CSV table of C-alpha atoms and ligand atoms in Angstrom, one decimal:
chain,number,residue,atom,x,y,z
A,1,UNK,CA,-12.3,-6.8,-19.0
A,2,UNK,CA,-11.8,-6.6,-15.2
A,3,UNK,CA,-10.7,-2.7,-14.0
A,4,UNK,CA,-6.9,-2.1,-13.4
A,5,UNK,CA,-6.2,-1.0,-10.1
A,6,UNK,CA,-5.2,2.6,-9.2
A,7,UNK,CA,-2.0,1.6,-6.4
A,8,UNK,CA,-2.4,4.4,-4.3
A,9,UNK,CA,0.4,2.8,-1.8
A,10,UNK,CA,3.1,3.0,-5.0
A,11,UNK,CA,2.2,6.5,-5.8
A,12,UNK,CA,2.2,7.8,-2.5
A,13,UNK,CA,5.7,6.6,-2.6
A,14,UNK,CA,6.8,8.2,-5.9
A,15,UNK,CA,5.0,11.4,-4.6
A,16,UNK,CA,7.0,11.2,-1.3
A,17,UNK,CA,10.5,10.6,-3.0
A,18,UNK,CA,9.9,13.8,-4.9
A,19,UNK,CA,8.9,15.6,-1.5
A,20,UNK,CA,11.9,13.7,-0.2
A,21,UNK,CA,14.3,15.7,-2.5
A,22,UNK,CA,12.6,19.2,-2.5
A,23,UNK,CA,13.0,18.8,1.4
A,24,UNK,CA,16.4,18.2,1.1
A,25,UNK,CA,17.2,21.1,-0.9
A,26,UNK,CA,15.3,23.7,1.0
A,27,UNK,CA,17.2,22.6,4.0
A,28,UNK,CA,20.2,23.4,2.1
A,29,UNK,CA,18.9,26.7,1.6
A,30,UNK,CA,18.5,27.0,5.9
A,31,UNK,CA,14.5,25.9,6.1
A,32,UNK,CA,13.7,22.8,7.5
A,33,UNK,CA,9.9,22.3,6.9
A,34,UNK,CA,8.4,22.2,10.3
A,35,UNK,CA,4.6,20.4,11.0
A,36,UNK,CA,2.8,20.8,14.9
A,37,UNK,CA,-0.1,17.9,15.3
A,38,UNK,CA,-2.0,18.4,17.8
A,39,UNK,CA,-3.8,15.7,19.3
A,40,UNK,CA,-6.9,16.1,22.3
A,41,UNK,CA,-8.3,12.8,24.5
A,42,UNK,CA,-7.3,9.6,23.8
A,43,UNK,CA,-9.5,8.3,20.4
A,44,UNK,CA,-7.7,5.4,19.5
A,45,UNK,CA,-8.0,5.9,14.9
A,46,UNK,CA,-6.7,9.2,16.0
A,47,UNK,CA,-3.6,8.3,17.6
A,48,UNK,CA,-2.8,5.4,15.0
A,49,UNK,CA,-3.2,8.8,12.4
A,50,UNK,CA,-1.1,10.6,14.5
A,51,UNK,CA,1.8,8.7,15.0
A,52,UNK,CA,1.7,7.6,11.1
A,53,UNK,CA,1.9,11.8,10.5
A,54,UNK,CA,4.9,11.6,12.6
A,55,UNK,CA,6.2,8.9,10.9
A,56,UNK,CA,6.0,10.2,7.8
A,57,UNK,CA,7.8,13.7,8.7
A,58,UNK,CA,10.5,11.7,9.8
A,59,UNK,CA,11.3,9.5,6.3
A,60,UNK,CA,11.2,12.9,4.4
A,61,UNK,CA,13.3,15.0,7.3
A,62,UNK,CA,10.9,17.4,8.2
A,63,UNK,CA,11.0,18.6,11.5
A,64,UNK,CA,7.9,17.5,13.7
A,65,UNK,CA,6.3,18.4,16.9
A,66,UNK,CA,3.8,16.2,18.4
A,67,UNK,CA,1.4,17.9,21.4
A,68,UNK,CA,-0.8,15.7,23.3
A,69,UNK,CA,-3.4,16.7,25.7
A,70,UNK,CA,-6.2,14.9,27.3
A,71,UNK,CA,-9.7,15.1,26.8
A,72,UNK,CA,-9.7,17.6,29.5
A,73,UNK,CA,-8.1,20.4,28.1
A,74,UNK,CA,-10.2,23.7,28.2
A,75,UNK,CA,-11.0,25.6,24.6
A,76,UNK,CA,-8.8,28.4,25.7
A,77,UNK,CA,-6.0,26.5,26.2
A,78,UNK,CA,-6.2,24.8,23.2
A,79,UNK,CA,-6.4,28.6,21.3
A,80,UNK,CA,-3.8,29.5,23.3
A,81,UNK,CA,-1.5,26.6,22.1
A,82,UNK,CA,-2.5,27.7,18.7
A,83,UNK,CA,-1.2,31.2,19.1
A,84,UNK,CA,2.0,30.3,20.2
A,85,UNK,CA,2.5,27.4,17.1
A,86,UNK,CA,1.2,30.7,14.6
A,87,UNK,CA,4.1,32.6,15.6
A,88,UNK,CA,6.5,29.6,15.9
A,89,UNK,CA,8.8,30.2,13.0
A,90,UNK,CA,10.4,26.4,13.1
A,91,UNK,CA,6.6,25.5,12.5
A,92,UNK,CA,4.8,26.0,8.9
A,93,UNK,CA,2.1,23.7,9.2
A,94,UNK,CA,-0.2,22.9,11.9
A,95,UNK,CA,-3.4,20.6,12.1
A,96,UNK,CA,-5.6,19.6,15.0
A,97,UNK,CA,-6.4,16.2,14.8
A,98,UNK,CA,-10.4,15.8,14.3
A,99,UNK,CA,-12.8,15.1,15.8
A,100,UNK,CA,-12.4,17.2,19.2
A,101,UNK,CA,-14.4,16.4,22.5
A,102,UNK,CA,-17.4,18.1,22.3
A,103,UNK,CA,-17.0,20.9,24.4
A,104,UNK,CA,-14.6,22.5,22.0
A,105,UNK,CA,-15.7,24.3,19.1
A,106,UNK,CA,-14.6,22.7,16.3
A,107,UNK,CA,-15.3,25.6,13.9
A,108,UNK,CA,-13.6,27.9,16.1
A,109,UNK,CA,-10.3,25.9,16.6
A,110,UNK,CA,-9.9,25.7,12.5
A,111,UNK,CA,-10.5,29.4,12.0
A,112,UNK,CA,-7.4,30.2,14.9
A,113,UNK,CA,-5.3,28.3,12.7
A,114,UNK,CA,-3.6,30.6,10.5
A,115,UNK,CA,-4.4,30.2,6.8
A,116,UNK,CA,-1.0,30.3,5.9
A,117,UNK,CA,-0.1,27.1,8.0
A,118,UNK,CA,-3.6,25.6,7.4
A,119,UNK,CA,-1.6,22.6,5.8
A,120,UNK,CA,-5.7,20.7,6.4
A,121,UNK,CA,-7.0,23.5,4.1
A,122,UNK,CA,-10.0,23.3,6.2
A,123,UNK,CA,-10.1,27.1,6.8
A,124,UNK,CA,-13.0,28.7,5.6
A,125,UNK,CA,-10.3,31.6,3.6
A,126,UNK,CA,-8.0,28.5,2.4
A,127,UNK,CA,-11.7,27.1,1.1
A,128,UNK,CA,-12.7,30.1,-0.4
A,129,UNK,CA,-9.6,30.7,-2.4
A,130,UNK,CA,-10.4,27.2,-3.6
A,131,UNK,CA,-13.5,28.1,-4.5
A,132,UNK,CA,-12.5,31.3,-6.2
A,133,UNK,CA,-9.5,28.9,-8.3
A,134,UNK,CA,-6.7,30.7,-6.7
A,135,UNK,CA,-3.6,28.4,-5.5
A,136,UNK,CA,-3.4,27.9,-1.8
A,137,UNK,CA,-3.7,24.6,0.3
A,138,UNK,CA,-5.6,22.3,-0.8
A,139,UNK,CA,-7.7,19.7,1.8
A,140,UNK,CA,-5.5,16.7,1.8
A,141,UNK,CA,-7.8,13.8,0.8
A,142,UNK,CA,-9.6,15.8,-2.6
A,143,UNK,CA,-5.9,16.7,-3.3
A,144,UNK,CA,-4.7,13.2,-2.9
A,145,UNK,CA,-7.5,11.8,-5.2
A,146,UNK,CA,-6.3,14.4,-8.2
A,147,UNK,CA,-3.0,13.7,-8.3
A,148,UNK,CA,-3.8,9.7,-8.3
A,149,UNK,CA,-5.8,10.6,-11.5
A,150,UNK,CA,-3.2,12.7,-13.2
A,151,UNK,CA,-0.7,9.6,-12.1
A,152,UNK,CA,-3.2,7.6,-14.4
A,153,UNK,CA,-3.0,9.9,-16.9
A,154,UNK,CA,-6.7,10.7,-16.8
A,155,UNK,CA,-8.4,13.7,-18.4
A,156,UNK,CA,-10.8,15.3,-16.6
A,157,UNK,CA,-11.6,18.3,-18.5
A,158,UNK,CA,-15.0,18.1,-19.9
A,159,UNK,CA,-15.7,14.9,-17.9
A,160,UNK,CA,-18.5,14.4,-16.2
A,161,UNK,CA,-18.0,13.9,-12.1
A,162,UNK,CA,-20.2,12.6,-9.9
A,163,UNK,CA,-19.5,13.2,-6.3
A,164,UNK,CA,-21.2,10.9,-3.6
A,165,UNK,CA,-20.9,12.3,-0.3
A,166,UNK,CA,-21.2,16.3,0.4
A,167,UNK,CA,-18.8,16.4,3.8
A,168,UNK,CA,-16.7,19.4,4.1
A,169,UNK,CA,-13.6,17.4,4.7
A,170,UNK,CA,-13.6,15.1,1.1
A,171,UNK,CA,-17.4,15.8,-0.8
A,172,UNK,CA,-17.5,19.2,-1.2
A,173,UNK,CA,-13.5,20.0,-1.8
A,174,UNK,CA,-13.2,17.3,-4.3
A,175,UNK,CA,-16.0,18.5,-6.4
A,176,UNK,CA,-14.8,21.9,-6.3
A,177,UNK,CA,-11.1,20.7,-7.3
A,178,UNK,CA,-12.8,19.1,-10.5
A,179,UNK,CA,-14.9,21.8,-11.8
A,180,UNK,CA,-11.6,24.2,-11.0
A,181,UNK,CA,-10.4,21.4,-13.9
A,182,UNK,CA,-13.2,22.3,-15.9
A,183,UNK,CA,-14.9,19.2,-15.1
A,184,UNK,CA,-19.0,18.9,-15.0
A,185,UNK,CA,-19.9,18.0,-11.4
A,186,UNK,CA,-23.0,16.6,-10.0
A,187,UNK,CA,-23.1,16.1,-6.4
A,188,UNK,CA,-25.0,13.2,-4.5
A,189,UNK,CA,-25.9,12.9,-1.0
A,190,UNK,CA,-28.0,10.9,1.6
A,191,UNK,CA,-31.3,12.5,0.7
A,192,UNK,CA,-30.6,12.4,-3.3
A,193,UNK,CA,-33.4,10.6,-5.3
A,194,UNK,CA,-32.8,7.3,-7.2
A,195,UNK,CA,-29.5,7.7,-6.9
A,196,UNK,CA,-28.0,5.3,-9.5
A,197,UNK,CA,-29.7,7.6,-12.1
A,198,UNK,CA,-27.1,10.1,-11.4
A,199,UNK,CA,-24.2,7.4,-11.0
A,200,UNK,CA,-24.5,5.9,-14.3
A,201,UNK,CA,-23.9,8.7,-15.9
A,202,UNK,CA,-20.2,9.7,-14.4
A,203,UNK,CA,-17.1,9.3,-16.3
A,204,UNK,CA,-15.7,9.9,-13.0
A,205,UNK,CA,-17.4,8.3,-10.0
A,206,UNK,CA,-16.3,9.8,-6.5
A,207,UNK,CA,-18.0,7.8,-3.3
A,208,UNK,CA,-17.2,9.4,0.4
A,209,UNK,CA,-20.4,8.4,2.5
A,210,UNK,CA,-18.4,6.0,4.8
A,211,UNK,CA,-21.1,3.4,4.1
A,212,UNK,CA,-20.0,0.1,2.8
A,213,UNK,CA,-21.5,-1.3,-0.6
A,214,UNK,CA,-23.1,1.7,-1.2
A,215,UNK,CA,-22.2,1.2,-4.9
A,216,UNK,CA,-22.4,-1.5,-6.8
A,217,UNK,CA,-22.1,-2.8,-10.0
A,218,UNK,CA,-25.7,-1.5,-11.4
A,219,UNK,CA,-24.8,1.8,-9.9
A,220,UNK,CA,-21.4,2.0,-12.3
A,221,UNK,CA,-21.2,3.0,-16.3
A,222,UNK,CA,-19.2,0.8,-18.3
A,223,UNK,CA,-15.6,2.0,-18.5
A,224,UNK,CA,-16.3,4.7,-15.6
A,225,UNK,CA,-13.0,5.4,-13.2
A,226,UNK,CA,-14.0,4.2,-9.5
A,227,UNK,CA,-12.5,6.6,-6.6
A,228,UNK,CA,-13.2,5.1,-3.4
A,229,UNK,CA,-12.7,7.4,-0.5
A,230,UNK,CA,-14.7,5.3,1.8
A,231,UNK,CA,-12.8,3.5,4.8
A,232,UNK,CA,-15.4,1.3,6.7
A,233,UNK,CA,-15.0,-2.2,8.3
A,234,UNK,CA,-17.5,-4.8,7.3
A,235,UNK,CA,-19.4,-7.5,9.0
A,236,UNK,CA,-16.3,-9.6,9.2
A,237,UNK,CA,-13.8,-6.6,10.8
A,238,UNK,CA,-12.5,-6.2,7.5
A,239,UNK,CA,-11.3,-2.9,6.5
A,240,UNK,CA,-13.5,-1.5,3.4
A,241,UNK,CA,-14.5,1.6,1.3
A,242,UNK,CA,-17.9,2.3,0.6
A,243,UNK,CA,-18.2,0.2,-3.4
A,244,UNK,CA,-18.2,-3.0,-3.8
A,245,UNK,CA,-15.3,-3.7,-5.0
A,246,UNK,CA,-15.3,-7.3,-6.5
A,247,UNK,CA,-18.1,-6.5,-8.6
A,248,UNK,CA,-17.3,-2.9,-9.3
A,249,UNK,CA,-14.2,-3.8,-10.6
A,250,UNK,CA,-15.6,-5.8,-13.8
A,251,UNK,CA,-17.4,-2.8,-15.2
A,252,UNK,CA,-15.1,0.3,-14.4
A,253,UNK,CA,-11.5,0.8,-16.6
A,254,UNK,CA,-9.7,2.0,-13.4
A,255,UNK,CA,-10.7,1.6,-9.5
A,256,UNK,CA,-9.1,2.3,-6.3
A,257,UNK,CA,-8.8,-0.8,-3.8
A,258,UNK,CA,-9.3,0.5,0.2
A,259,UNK,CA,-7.0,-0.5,2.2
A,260,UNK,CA,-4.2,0.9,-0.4
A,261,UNK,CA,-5.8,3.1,-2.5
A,262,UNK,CA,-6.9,7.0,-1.5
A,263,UNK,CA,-5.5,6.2,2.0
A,264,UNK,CA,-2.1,6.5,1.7
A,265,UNK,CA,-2.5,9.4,-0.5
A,266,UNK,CA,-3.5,11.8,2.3
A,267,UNK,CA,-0.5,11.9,4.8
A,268,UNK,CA,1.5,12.2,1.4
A,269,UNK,CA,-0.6,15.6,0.3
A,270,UNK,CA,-0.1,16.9,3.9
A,271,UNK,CA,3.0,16.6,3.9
A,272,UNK,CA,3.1,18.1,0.5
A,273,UNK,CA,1.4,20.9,2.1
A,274,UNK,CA,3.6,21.6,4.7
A,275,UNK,CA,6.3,21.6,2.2
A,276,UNK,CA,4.4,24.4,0.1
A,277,UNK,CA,3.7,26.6,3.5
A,278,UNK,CA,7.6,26.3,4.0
A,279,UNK,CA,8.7,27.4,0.4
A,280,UNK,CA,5.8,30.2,0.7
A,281,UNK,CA,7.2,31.1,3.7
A,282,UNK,CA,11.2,30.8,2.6
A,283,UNK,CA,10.3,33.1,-0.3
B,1,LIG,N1,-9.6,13.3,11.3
B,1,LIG,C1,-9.8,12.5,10.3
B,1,LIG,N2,-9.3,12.9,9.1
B,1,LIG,C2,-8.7,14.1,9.4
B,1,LIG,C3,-8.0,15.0,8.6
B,1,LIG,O1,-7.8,14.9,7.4
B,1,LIG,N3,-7.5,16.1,9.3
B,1,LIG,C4,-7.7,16.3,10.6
B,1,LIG,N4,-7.2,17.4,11.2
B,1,LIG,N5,-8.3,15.4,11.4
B,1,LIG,C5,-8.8,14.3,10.8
């Protein structure tokens, strides 16, 4: 029996319509939640992402600031730009759109960022309370791909996850968010030997390489849950993820379809994010 497919575009809005109303309510109580984006040069995917961020604050009435500075904008300046959003208190999240031209340190930009308003959870003491199972802000895209599962209903304690991909952004938060489930976790990557010996065996298959048809059907355990964070375009200009879907889709029980399946899932956690740094921060 073919897979049923995970709608990450329908739970993204049920997700948003509950943001929607705890938004609402906090503004009742004086806090508007308040999200900076910055965005350096002029990279096309990242102004499409930026402008759907700003989007997005606007359907659930958050307050939004949008800084845009080209490609020639020193390090300090950008630091200094930082400093001033830290102790902005109309702002509780703030996220520099990646990548950064490569005269700015991309390591040192995230760790300016205070944790608190981290709302990428890519700083390395947001990543260490994930790693020591304490609550805090969670990177957007791992977070997004555990509430799709608990939309599904699916259990993950004592399952056995397989991560493909080891990135700090998606590989290595996601399989960190499943063992903090109590989840077994085996993690995959380019160099990995025989690699479908390990991918047969997951209850739970995760794939983030950015690599289309990566998996495929021989790579996938009958009845396995398929969660494609890949977003590539193929030899056609078509957008997708990194399995191949058509045939995946006869031997998993659940799989996520790219375009509309993790995508949409990880504006909806950021702005989740921002709305948990503005309720920590109303408290
Ligand atoms: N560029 C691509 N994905 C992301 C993301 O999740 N956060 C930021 N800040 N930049 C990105």
């Amino acid at each position: 029996m073919a897979a049923k497919i995970i709608d990450g575009s329908e739970i993204a809005r049920k997700v948003r319509t509950e943001i929607a109303a705890e938004v609402a309510e906090l503004k009742g109580k004086g806090v508007t939640p308040g999200l900076a984006v910055i965005l350096v040069g002029d990279n096309q995917a990242s102004q499409t992402y930026v402008k759907m961020k700003e989007k997005a604050c606007e359907e659930l009435g958050m307050h939004s600031v949008m800084a845009k500075y080209p490609s020639s904008l020193s390090q300090q300046e950008l630091l200094n730009k930082i400093t001033e959003l830290n102790e902005d208190n109309t702002i509780h999240g703030i996220l520099v759109q990646l990548p950064l031209p490569n005269h700015i340190d991309e390591k040192a930009i995230i760790e300016a960022i205070s944790p608190e308003k981290d709302v990428d959870g890519f700083h390395p003491i947001n990543i260490g309370r994930l790693m020591t199972g304490q609550d805090t802000l969670y990177p957007c895209t791992p977070y997004g791909v555990m509430v799709m599962l608990q939309y599904i209903g699916c259990e993950i304690e004592g399952k056995h996850v397989v991560v493909v991909g080891r990135s700090n952004i998606v590989g290595k938060p996601v399989g960190q968010l499943f063992l903090n489930e109590n989840a077994t976790v085996t993690y995959c990557h380019s160099k990995t030997k025989d690699l479908k010996s390990f991918t047969t065996q997951a209850d739970i298959l995760v794939v983030a390489v950015g690599r289309n048809d990566t998996i495929t059907a021989e790579h996938v355990k009958q009845g396995a849950v398929v969660i494609d964070v890949g977003m590539n375009r193929n030899e056609e200009g078509k957008l997708c993820g990194d399995v191949s879907f058509d045939e995946v889709k006869q031997v998993a029980s659940y799989i996520t379809p790219v375009p509309k399946g993790v995508g949409p899932m990880t504006i909806t956690m950021l702005m989740h994010n921002t709305l948990k740094a503005a309720k920590k921060s109303a408290k």
